Coordinates of C-alpha atoms in Angstrom, one line a residue:
M1 CA 113.1 136.4 108.2
A2 CA 111.1 135.8 104.4
S3 CA 108.8 138.7 103.4
T4 CA 105.1 138.0 103.7
K5 CA 105.8 137.9 99.8
E6 CA 108.0 135.0 100.0
I7 CA 106.1 132.8 102.1
K8 CA 102.6 134.0 99.6
N9 CA 104.9 132.2 96.8
H10 CA 106.0 129.8 98.5
I11 CA 102.6 128.3 99.8
N12 CA 101.8 128.6 96.2
S13 CA 103.7 126.5 94.9
V14 CA 104.0 123.9 97.8
R15 CA 99.2 124.0 97.2
D16 CA 100.2 124.3 93.3
T17 CA 102.7 121.0 93.7
Q18 CA 99.6 119.6 96.1
K19 CA 97.0 119.7 93.0
I20 CA 99.3 116.6 91.0
T21 CA 99.7 115.3 93.7
N22 CA 95.7 115.1 93.8
A23 CA 95.5 114.9 90.5
M24 CA 98.1 111.3 90.1
Y25 CA 96.8 109.6 93.0
L26 CA 93.0 109.6 91.3
I27 CA 95.5 108.3 88.1
S28 CA 96.2 105.3 90.1
S29 CA 93.4 104.2 92.1
T30 CA 91.2 104.7 88.9
K31 CA 93.4 102.2 87.3
L32 CA 94.7 99.7 89.8
T33 CA 90.9 99.4 90.3
K34 CA 90.3 98.7 86.0
A35 CA 93.3 96.7 86.1
K36 CA 91.5 95.0 88.6
R37 CA 88.6 93.8 87.2
E38 CA 90.9 93.0 84.0
W39 CA 92.5 90.6 85.7
D40 CA 88.9 89.3 87.6
H41 CA 87.7 88.4 84.1
T42 CA 91.0 85.9 82.9
R43 CA 91.7 84.9 86.5
P44 CA 89.4 82.3 85.6
F45 CA 91.5 80.3 82.7
F46 CA 94.6 80.4 84.7
Q47 CA 92.7 78.5 87.7
Y48 CA 90.8 76.4 85.1
T49 CA 94.5 75.9 83.0
Q50 CA 96.2 75.1 86.7
K51 CA 93.6 72.4 87.7
E52 CA 94.1 70.9 84.1
I53 CA 97.8 70.3 84.8
K54 CA 96.9 69.2 88.1
R55 CA 94.4 66.0 87.1
I56 CA 97.5 64.9 84.7
F57 CA 100.1 64.5 87.8
R58 CA 97.3 62.9 89.4
T59 CA 96.6 60.3 86.8
A60 CA 100.4 59.3 85.1
P61 CA 102.2 60.8 88.7
N62 CA 105.4 59.2 86.7
L63 CA 105.4 61.6 83.7
Q64 CA 108.3 63.0 82.5
S65 CA 109.4 66.5 81.2
R66 CA 112.0 68.9 80.5
Y67 CA 109.0 71.1 81.7
F68 CA 109.5 69.3 86.0
Y69 CA 112.8 69.9 88.1
P70 CA 114.6 66.7 88.3
S71 CA 114.9 63.9 91.0
Q72 CA 117.3 64.3 93.7
D73 CA 119.7 62.1 91.7
E74 CA 120.3 63.5 89.2
P75 CA 122.7 66.1 89.3
P76 CA 121.4 69.4 89.6
L77 CA 120.8 72.6 87.1
D78 CA 124.0 74.9 87.4
G79 CA 123.6 76.6 83.7
T80 CA 122.2 79.5 82.7
Y81 CA 119.8 80.9 84.4
G82 CA 116.9 83.7 82.6
C83 CA 115.4 85.9 85.1
L84 CA 113.1 88.3 84.1
V85 CA 112.4 91.4 86.0
I86 CA 109.0 93.4 86.2
T87 CA 109.5 97.6 87.2
A88 CA 107.4 100.6 86.1
D89 CA 108.3 103.0 83.9
K90 CA 108.7 105.5 85.6
G91 CA 109.8 106.7 89.6
L92 CA 106.9 107.9 92.4
A93 CA 106.1 104.9 93.2
G94 CA 108.0 104.7 96.5
S95 CA 110.6 101.8 97.2
Y96 CA 108.1 100.1 94.6
N97 CA 111.3 99.6 92.0
M98 CA 114.3 99.5 94.4
N99 CA 112.3 96.6 96.3
V100 CA 111.9 94.3 93.3
I101 CA 115.6 95.2 91.6
K102 CA 117.1 94.2 94.8
E103 CA 115.7 90.9 94.7
A104 CA 116.4 90.9 90.9
E105 CA 120.6 91.8 92.1
K106 CA 120.5 89.4 94.5
L107 CA 119.9 86.3 92.3
L108 CA 122.4 87.6 90.5
N109 CA 124.8 87.7 93.0
K110 CA 124.3 84.9 94.1
H111 CA 123.9 83.4 90.2
K112 CA 126.9 84.9 87.7
D113 CA 125.6 83.2 84.7
T114 CA 122.2 84.8 84.9
K115 CA 120.9 86.2 81.4
L116 CA 118.0 89.2 82.5
F117 CA 114.9 90.4 80.6
V118 CA 113.6 93.2 81.5
V119 CA 109.4 95.0 81.6
G120 CA 110.0 99.0 82.8
E121 CA 111.4 101.8 81.4
Y122 CA 112.7 102.8 85.3
G123 CA 114.2 98.8 84.8
R124 CA 116.1 99.2 81.8
R125 CA 117.7 101.9 83.4
Y126 CA 119.0 100.9 86.1
F127 CA 120.8 98.2 85.0
M128 CA 122.6 100.4 82.1
K129 CA 123.4 102.2 84.0
H130 CA 124.8 99.9 86.5
H131 CA 126.1 98.4 83.7
I132 CA 124.2 95.1 84.4
P133 CA 123.9 93.7 80.2
I134 CA 120.4 92.5 80.0
E135 CA 119.6 89.5 77.2
Q136 CA 116.5 91.1 76.3
S137 CA 114.2 94.7 77.0
F138 CA 110.8 93.8 76.0
L139 CA 109.7 97.4 74.8
Y140 CA 106.8 98.6 75.1
T141 CA 105.2 100.2 78.1
A142 CA 104.4 98.7 81.6
Q143 CA 101.4 100.2 81.9
N144 CA 98.5 98.4 81.1
P145 CA 99.3 94.4 80.7
T146 CA 97.4 92.6 78.3
M147 CA 97.0 89.4 77.4
D148 CA 99.1 89.8 74.2
R149 CA 102.0 90.8 75.8
A150 CA 102.4 87.9 78.5
R151 CA 101.7 85.3 75.7
E152 CA 104.8 87.4 73.5
I153 CA 107.0 87.0 76.4
C154 CA 106.3 83.4 77.6
S155 CA 106.8 82.8 73.4
M156 CA 110.9 83.9 74.1
L157 CA 111.3 82.9 77.3
L158 CA 110.1 78.7 75.9
D159 CA 111.9 79.2 72.8
F160 CA 115.4 79.8 74.2
Y161 CA 114.2 77.5 77.4
D162 CA 113.6 75.1 74.3
Q163 CA 116.7 75.8 73.2
E164 CA 118.7 74.6 76.1
K165 CA 120.2 78.4 76.1
L166 CA 118.4 78.6 79.9
E167 CA 118.1 75.5 82.0
K168 CA 115.8 77.9 84.9
I169 CA 113.7 81.0 84.6
Y170 CA 112.8 82.8 87.4
V171 CA 110.2 85.7 87.3
V172 CA 111.1 88.7 90.2
Y173 CA 107.8 91.1 90.3
T174 CA 105.5 92.6 93.1
D175 CA 102.9 90.6 94.4
M176 CA 99.8 92.4 95.9
S177 CA 97.9 90.6 98.2
G178 CA 94.7 92.4 99.9
I179 CA 96.5 95.6 100.6
E180 CA 99.8 94.9 100.9
Q181 CA 102.6 94.8 98.6
Q182 CA 105.9 92.4 98.2
A183 CA 108.7 91.8 96.1
K184 CA 109.1 88.2 94.8
V185 CA 111.0 85.8 93.5
F186 CA 109.0 83.2 91.9
R187 CA 111.0 80.3 90.4
L188 CA 108.7 79.3 86.7
L189 CA 110.5 76.3 84.9
P190 CA 111.0 74.6 86.3
F191 CA 108.7 72.5 89.1
H192 CA 108.5 70.5 91.7
R193 CA 106.1 67.6 91.2
F194 CA 105.2 67.2 94.3
E195 CA 104.1 71.4 94.3
Y196 CA 101.0 70.1 92.4
M197 CA 100.6 66.9 93.4
E198 CA 98.2 68.2 97.0
E199 CA 95.7 65.6 98.0
D200 CA 91.9 67.6 96.1
D201 CA 88.9 66.3 95.0
L202 CA 90.1 65.8 91.3
A203 CA 88.8 62.9 90.0
T204 CA 91.5 60.6 88.3
D205 CA 89.5 58.4 85.7
F206 CA 89.9 60.7 83.3
E207 CA 91.2 59.5 79.2
F208 CA 93.9 62.0 77.8
N209 CA 93.4 62.4 74.2
P210 CA 95.6 62.4 71.4
S211 CA 97.9 61.4 74.9
L212 CA 99.4 62.8 78.4
Q213 CA 102.7 63.8 77.2
D214 CA 100.6 66.0 73.6
V215 CA 98.3 67.5 76.5
L216 CA 100.7 68.3 79.2
E217 CA 102.8 70.3 76.0
K218 CA 99.2 71.8 74.6
L219 CA 98.9 73.3 79.0
M220 CA 101.9 74.9 79.8
P221 CA 102.5 77.2 77.3
S222 CA 98.5 78.8 78.3
Y223 CA 99.4 78.1 82.0
I224 CA 103.5 80.2 81.8
A225 CA 101.6 82.4 79.9
G226 CA 98.8 83.3 82.9
F227 CA 101.4 83.3 85.3
I228 CA 103.0 85.8 83.5
Y229 CA 99.9 88.5 83.0
S230 CA 99.2 87.8 86.4
A231 CA 102.5 88.7 87.2
L232 CA 102.5 91.8 85.0
V233 CA 99.2 92.9 85.8
D234 CA 100.3 91.8 89.9
S235 CA 103.2 94.1 89.8
F236 CA 100.9 97.3 88.1
C237 CA 98.6 96.9 90.6
S238 CA 101.5 97.1 93.3
E239 CA 102.9 100.3 91.3
Q240 CA 98.9 102.0 91.3
N241 CA 98.9 101.2 94.9
A242 CA 102.5 102.4 95.8
R243 CA 102.4 105.1 94.0
M244 CA 99.1 105.3 95.8
S245 CA 100.7 105.7 98.5
A246 CA 103.2 108.1 98.1
M247 CA 101.6 110.1 96.2
N248 CA 98.2 110.6 100.2
S249 CA 101.8 111.2 102.0
A250 CA 103.2 113.9 100.0
N251 CA 100.1 115.4 100.0
Q252 CA 99.7 115.3 104.6
N253 CA 102.9 116.6 103.9
A254 CA 101.8 119.1 102.1
E255 CA 99.4 120.0 104.0
K256 CA 102.0 120.2 107.8
I257 CA 103.8 122.5 105.0
L258 CA 101.2 124.2 104.1
A259 CA 100.0 124.8 108.1
E260 CA 103.8 125.6 108.6
L261 CA 104.0 128.7 106.5
K262 CA 100.1 129.8 107.4
V263 CA 101.9 129.9 110.8
E264 CA 105.1 131.2 109.8
Y265 CA 102.8 134.2 107.2
N266 CA 100.9 135.5 110.1
R267 CA 103.9 136.0 112.5
V268 CA 106.1 138.4 110.0
R269 CA 102.8 139.6 108.8
Q270 CA 101.5 140.7 112.4
A271 CA 105.1 142.1 112.8
A272 CA 105.3 144.3 110.1
I273 CA 102.1 145.6 111.5
T274 CA 103.5 146.0 114.9
Q275 CA 107.1 147.3 113.0
E276 CA 104.3 149.7 110.6
I277 CA 102.3 150.7 114.6
T278 CA 105.2 151.0 116.1
E279 CA 107.0 153.3 113.0
I280 CA 104.1 155.2 113.2
S281 CA 103.5 156.4 116.9
A282 CA 108.1 157.1 117.3
G283 CA 106.9 159.6 113.8
A284 CA 103.8 160.7 116.6
K285 CA 105.9 161.4 119.4
A286 CA 108.6 162.9 117.6
Q287 CA 105.8 165.6 115.7
R288 CA 104.1 166.1 119.6
D289 CA 107.7 167.0 120.6
K290 CA 108.5 168.7 117.7
R291 CA 105.5 170.8 118.3
K292 CA 105.7 171.5 121.9
K293 CA 109.7 172.8 121.7
R294 CA 108.4 175.1 119.1
E295 CA 105.6 176.0 121.2
V296 CA 108.4 176.8 124.2
Q297 CA 110.3 178.5 122.4
D298 CA 108.0 181.2 120.6
E299 CA 106.7 182.3 124.4
H300 CA 110.3 182.8 125.1
R301 CA 110.5 185.8 122.5

């Protein structure tokens, strides 16, 4: 059985750990609020770009572009795929990172000729440890995503795509809808025309200058960069939310451990007090017996 000193040290250790988890919870909460606020500021431009692409498709349904998925009578795209994997820089976020990596591995197993483009130190270390080649590792941190970084990633992926080094581009990230989060695989390029052809109230009597094709060529990089930025922000928010949940669970477990340790400490302390009382009582009884025995011996003299 552990001594009271050992239990006290254990209690102090748990309390020190709890201070760290509380601090991490508060930091993640602050980062989550900031990232959501920045994304809300950028969202209107991204949504407007989507509407403009939809307007182009409504205006010219037969417009051809390398960004569109081929029609059914054309051969399928079975060449080299590109996969942008967005993870965190560190762990302590529950299953957040592994959920993304599992989805990426499913894609790799399904299509062997896939090149990885990785954001986040956790993903880089995982793929290097398992000897999975990485085509391009974006060395900046996954923390605090910015539109400039999204444009850099977009530019590199589009260069590969325009040079026909990639036939499809996927993004593996964590989508955060409300308080729920889920690892997703999204095909960024090419996309099906019908995805932007839903009926809505967008007018179709527009003139495009210099041409529809030129406008589309200008819009697509902005749209793709916007989607990548949204994926980075969603992933970052999901990471902070997952870390908050993990730290909250750690705090609750710490409270349970502290409660159990306090009960054990009181039990050991009570046992020690009882032992001391028993020893004192036994010593006092031994002294009384010794004194009586001496008195009897003195009477017989």
